[in-house]
mmCIF file of C-alpha atoms in Angstrom:
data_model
loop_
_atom_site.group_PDB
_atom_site.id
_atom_site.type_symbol
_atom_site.label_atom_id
_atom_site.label_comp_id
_atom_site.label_asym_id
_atom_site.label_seq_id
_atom_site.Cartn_x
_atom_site.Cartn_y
_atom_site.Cartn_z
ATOM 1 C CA UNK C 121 -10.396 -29.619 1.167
ATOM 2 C CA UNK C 122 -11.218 -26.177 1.781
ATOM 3 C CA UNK C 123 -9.638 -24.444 5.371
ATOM 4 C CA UNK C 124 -12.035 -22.748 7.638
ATOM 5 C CA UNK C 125 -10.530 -18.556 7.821
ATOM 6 C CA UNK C 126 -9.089 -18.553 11.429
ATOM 7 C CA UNK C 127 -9.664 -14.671 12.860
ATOM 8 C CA UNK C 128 -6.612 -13.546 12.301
ATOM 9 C CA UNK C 129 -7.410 -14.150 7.925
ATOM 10 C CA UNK C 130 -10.911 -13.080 8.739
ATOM 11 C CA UNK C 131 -9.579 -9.498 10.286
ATOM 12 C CA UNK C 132 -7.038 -9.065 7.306
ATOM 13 C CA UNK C 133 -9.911 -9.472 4.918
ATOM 14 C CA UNK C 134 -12.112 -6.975 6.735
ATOM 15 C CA UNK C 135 -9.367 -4.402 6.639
ATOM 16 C CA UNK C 136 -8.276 -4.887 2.937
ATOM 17 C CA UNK C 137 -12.304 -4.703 2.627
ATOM 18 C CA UNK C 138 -12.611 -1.272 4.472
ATOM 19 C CA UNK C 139 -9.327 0.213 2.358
ATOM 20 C CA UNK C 140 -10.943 -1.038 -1.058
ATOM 21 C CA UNK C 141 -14.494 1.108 0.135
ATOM 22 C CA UNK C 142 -12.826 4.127 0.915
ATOM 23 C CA UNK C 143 -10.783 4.327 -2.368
ATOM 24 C CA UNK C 144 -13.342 5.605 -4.953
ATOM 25 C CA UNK C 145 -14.096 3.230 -7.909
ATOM 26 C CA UNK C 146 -12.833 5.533 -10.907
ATOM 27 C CA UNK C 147 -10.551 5.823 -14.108
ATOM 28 C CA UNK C 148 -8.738 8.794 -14.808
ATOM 29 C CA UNK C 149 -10.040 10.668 -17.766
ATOM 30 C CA UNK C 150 -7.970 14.081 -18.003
ATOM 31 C CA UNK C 151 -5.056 15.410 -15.873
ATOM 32 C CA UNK C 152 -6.483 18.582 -15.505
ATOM 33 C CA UNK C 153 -9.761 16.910 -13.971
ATOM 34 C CA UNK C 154 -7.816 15.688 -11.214
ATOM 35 C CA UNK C 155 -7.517 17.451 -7.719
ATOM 36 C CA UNK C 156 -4.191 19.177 -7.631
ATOM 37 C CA UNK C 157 -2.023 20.573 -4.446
ATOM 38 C CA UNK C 158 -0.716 23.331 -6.601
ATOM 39 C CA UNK C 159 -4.273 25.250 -6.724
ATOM 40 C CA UNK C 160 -6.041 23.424 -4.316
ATOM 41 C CA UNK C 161 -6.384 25.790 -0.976
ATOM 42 C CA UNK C 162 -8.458 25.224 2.179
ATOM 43 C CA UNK C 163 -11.247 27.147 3.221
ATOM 44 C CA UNK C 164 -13.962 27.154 5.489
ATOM 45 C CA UNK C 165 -16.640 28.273 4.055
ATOM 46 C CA UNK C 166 -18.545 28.759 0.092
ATOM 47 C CA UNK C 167 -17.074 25.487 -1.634
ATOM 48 C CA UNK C 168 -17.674 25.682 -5.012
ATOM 49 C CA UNK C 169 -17.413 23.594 -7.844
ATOM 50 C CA UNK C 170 -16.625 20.549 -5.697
ATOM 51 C CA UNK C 171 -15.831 17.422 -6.503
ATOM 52 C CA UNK C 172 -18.671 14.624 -5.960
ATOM 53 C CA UNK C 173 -16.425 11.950 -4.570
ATOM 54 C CA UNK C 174 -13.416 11.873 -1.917
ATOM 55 C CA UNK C 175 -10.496 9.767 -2.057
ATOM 56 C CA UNK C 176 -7.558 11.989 -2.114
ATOM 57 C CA UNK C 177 -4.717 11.292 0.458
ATOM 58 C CA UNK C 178 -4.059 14.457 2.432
ATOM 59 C CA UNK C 179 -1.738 15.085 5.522
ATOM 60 C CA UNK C 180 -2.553 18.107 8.096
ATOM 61 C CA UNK C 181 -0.537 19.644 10.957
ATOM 62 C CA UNK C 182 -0.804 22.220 13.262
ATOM 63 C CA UNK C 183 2.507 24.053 13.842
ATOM 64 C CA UNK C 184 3.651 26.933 16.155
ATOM 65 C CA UNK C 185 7.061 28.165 15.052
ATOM 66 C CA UNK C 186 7.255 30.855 18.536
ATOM 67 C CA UNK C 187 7.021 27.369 21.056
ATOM 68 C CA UNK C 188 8.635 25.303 18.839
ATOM 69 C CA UNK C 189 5.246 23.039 18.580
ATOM 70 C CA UNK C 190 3.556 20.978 16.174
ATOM 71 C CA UNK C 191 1.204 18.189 16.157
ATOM 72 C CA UNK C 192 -0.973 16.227 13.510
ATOM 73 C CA UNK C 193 -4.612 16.686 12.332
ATOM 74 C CA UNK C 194 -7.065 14.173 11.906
ATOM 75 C CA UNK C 195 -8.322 14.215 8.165
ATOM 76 C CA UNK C 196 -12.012 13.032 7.421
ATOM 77 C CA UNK C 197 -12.693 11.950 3.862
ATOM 78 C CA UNK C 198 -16.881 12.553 3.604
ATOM 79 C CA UNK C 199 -16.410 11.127 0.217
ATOM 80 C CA UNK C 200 -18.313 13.820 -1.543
ATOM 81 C CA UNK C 201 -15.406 16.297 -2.576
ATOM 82 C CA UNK C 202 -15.217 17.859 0.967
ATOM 83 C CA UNK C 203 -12.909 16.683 3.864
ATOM 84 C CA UNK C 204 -12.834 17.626 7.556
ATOM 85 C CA UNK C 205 -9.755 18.314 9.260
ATOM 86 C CA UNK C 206 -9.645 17.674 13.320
ATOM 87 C CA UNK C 207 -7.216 19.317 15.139
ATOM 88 C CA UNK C 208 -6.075 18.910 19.157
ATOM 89 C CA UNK C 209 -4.834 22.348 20.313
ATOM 90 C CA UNK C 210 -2.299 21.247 22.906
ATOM 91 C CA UNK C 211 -0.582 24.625 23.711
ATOM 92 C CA UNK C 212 -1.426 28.417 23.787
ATOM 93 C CA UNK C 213 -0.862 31.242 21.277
ATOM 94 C CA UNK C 214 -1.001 31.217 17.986
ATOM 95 C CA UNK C 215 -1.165 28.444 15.566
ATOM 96 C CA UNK C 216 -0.720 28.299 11.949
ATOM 97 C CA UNK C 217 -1.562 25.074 10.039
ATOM 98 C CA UNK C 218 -0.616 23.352 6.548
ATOM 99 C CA UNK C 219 -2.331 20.722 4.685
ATOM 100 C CA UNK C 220 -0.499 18.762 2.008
ATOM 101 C CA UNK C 221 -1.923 16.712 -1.008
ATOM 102 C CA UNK C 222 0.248 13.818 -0.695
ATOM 103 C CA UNK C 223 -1.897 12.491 -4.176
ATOM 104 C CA UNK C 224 -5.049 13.117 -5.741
ATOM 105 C CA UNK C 225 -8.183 10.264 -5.215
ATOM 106 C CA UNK C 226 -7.511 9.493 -9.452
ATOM 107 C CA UNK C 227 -3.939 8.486 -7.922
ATOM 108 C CA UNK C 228 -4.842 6.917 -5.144
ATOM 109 C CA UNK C 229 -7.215 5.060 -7.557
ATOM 110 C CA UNK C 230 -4.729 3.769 -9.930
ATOM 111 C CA UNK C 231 -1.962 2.824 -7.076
ATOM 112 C CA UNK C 232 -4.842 0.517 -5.337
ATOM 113 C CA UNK C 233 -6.155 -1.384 -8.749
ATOM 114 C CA UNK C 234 -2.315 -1.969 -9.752
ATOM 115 C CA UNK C 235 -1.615 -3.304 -6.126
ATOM 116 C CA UNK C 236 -4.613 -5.578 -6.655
ATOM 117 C CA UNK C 237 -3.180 -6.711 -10.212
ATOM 118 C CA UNK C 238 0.380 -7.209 -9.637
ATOM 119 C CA UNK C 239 0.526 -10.775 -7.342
ATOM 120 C CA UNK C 240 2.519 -13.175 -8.846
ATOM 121 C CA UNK C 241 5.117 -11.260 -10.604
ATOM 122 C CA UNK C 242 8.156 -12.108 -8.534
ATOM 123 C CA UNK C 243 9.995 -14.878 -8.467
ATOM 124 C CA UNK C 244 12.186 -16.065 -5.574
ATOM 125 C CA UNK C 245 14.883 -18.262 -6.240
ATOM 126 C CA UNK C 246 16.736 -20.114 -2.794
ATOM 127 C CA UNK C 247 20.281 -20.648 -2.332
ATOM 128 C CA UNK C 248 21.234 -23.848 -0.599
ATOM 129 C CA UNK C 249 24.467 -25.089 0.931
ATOM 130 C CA UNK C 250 24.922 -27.775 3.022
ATOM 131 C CA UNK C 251 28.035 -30.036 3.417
ATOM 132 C CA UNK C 252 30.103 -28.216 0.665
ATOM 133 C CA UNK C 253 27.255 -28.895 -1.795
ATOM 134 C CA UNK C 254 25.009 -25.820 -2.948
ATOM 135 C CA UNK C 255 21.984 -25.609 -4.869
ATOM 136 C CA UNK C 256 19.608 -22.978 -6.205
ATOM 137 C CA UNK C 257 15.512 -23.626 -6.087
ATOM 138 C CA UNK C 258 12.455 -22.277 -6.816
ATOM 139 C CA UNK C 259 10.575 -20.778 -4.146
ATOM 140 C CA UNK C 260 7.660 -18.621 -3.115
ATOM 141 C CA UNK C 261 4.314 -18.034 -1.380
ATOM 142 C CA UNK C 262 2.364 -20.647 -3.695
ATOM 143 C CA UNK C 263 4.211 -23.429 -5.255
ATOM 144 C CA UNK C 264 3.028 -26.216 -7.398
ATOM 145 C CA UNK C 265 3.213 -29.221 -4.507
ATOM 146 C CA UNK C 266 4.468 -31.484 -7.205
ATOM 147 C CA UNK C 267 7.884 -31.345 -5.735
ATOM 148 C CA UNK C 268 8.531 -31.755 -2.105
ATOM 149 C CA UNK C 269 8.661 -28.775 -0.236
ATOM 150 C CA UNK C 270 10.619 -26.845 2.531
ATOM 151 C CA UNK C 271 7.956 -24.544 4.732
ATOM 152 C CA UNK C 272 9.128 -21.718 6.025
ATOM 153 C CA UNK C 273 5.972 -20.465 8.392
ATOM 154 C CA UNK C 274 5.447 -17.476 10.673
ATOM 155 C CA UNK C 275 2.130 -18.532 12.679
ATOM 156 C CA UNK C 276 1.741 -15.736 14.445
ATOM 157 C CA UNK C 277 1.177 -14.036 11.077
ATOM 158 C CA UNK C 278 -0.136 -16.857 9.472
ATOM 159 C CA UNK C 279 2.452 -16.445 6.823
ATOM 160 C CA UNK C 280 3.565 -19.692 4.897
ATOM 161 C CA UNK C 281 6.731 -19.399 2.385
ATOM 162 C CA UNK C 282 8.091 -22.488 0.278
ATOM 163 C CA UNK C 283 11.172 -23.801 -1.460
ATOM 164 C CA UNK C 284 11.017 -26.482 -3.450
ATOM 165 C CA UNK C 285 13.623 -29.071 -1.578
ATOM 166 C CA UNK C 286 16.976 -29.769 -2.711
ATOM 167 C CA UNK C 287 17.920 -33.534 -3.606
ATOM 168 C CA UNK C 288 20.260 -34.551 -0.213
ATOM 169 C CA UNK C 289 19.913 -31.071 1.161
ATOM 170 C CA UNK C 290 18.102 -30.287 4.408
ATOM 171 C CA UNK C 291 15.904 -27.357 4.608
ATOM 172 C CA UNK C 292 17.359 -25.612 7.721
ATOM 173 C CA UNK C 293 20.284 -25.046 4.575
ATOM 174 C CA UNK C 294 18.537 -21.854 2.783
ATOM 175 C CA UNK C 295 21.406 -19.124 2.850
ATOM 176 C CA UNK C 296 20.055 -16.720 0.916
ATOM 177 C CA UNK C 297 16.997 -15.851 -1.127
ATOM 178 C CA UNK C 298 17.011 -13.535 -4.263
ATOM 179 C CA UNK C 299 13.842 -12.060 -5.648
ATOM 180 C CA UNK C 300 13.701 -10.562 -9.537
ATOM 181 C CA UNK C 301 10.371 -9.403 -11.340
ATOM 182 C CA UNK C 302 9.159 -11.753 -13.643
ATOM 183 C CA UNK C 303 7.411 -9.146 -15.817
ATOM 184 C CA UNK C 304 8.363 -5.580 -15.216
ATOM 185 C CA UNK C 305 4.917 -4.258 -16.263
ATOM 186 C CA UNK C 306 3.201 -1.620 -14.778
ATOM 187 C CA UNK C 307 -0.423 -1.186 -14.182
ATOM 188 C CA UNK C 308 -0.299 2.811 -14.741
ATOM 189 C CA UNK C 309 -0.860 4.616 -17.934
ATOM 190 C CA UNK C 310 1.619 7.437 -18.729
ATOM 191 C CA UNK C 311 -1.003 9.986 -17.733
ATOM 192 C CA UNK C 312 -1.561 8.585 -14.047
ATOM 193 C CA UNK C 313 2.622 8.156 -13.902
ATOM 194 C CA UNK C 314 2.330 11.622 -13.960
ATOM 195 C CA UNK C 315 -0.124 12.194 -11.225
ATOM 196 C CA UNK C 316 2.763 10.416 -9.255
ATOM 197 C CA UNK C 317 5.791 12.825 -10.359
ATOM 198 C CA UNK C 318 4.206 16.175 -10.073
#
């Protein structure tokens, strides 16, 4: 039996829905085809050679050393290899501003399909103790229900974790929980590492 989405599921899946539109949809091909802080520089006018697709995470400030003043710019992706920046002015004189490549869009890229890969590589285990007896459990977002469970729910958040339940062990008993990657692969090639470190 299938649960109808309450609004709260149906908002979560309309924001992961807008984040996976505005990253672009492409592989990385060659580092030096990639946008890069280093010799990037902004201008105003005459783009040439522009990229045909957005996507890169930038970060933009206004700052006014004399006044001690700084503030943050708006940055708007048109997803065609040109980005507006929107600026308040909130004080007089004059302004200077900076605009940093946090990564290019091929990184941004290759963070969001790993994200979308990597569920279900951790596994929790529970520590129990209760009446001078302890145990240790499975437990996670998505158990097999073969055993009976111990649910551990936020519904506010609509966020449901399990432990499988210890034999003559309550569940108000979980102590601690330890976590440990069940497969310590990564989803980026060597190249797009690399977009990371530089």
């Amino acid at each position: 039996m299938t649960k109808e989405e309450t609004e709260l599921q149906k908002e979560i899946k309309k924001i992961f829905k807008k984040v996976d539109s505005s990253i672009p949809k492409i592989s990385f091909t060659h580092f030096n085809n990639t946008t890069s802080a280093k010799n990037s520089k902004a201008t105003i006018i005459n783009p040439k050679d522009k990229k045909t697709y957005g996507g890169d995470f930038m970060t933009a400030r206004i700052y006014s050393p004399d006044v001690k003043a700084s503030a943050s710019g708006r940055v708007e992706d048109l997803r065609n290899g040109s980005y507006h920046i929107h600026y308040t002015l909130f004080w007089q004189g004059t302004v200077q501003f900076s605009i940093l490549m946090v990564h290019p869009s091929e990184a941004t890229s290759a963070l969001w399909q790993g994200r979308n890969k990597g569920h279900g590589y951790v596994a929790y285990t529970g520590s129990f103790v209760y009446k001078g007896n302890e145990a240790k459990v499975k437990c996670g977002f998505d158990l097999n229900q073969t055993h009976e469970l111990c649910e551990y729910s936020n519904l506010k958040e609509e966020e449901h974790f399990y432990c499988e339940k210890p034999v003559n062990i309550p569940c108000g008993s979980l102590r601690q929980m330890m976590s440990v990657f069940v497969d310590s692969h990564t989803y980026l090639s060597e190249a797009e590492k690399y977009l990371l470190d530089r």
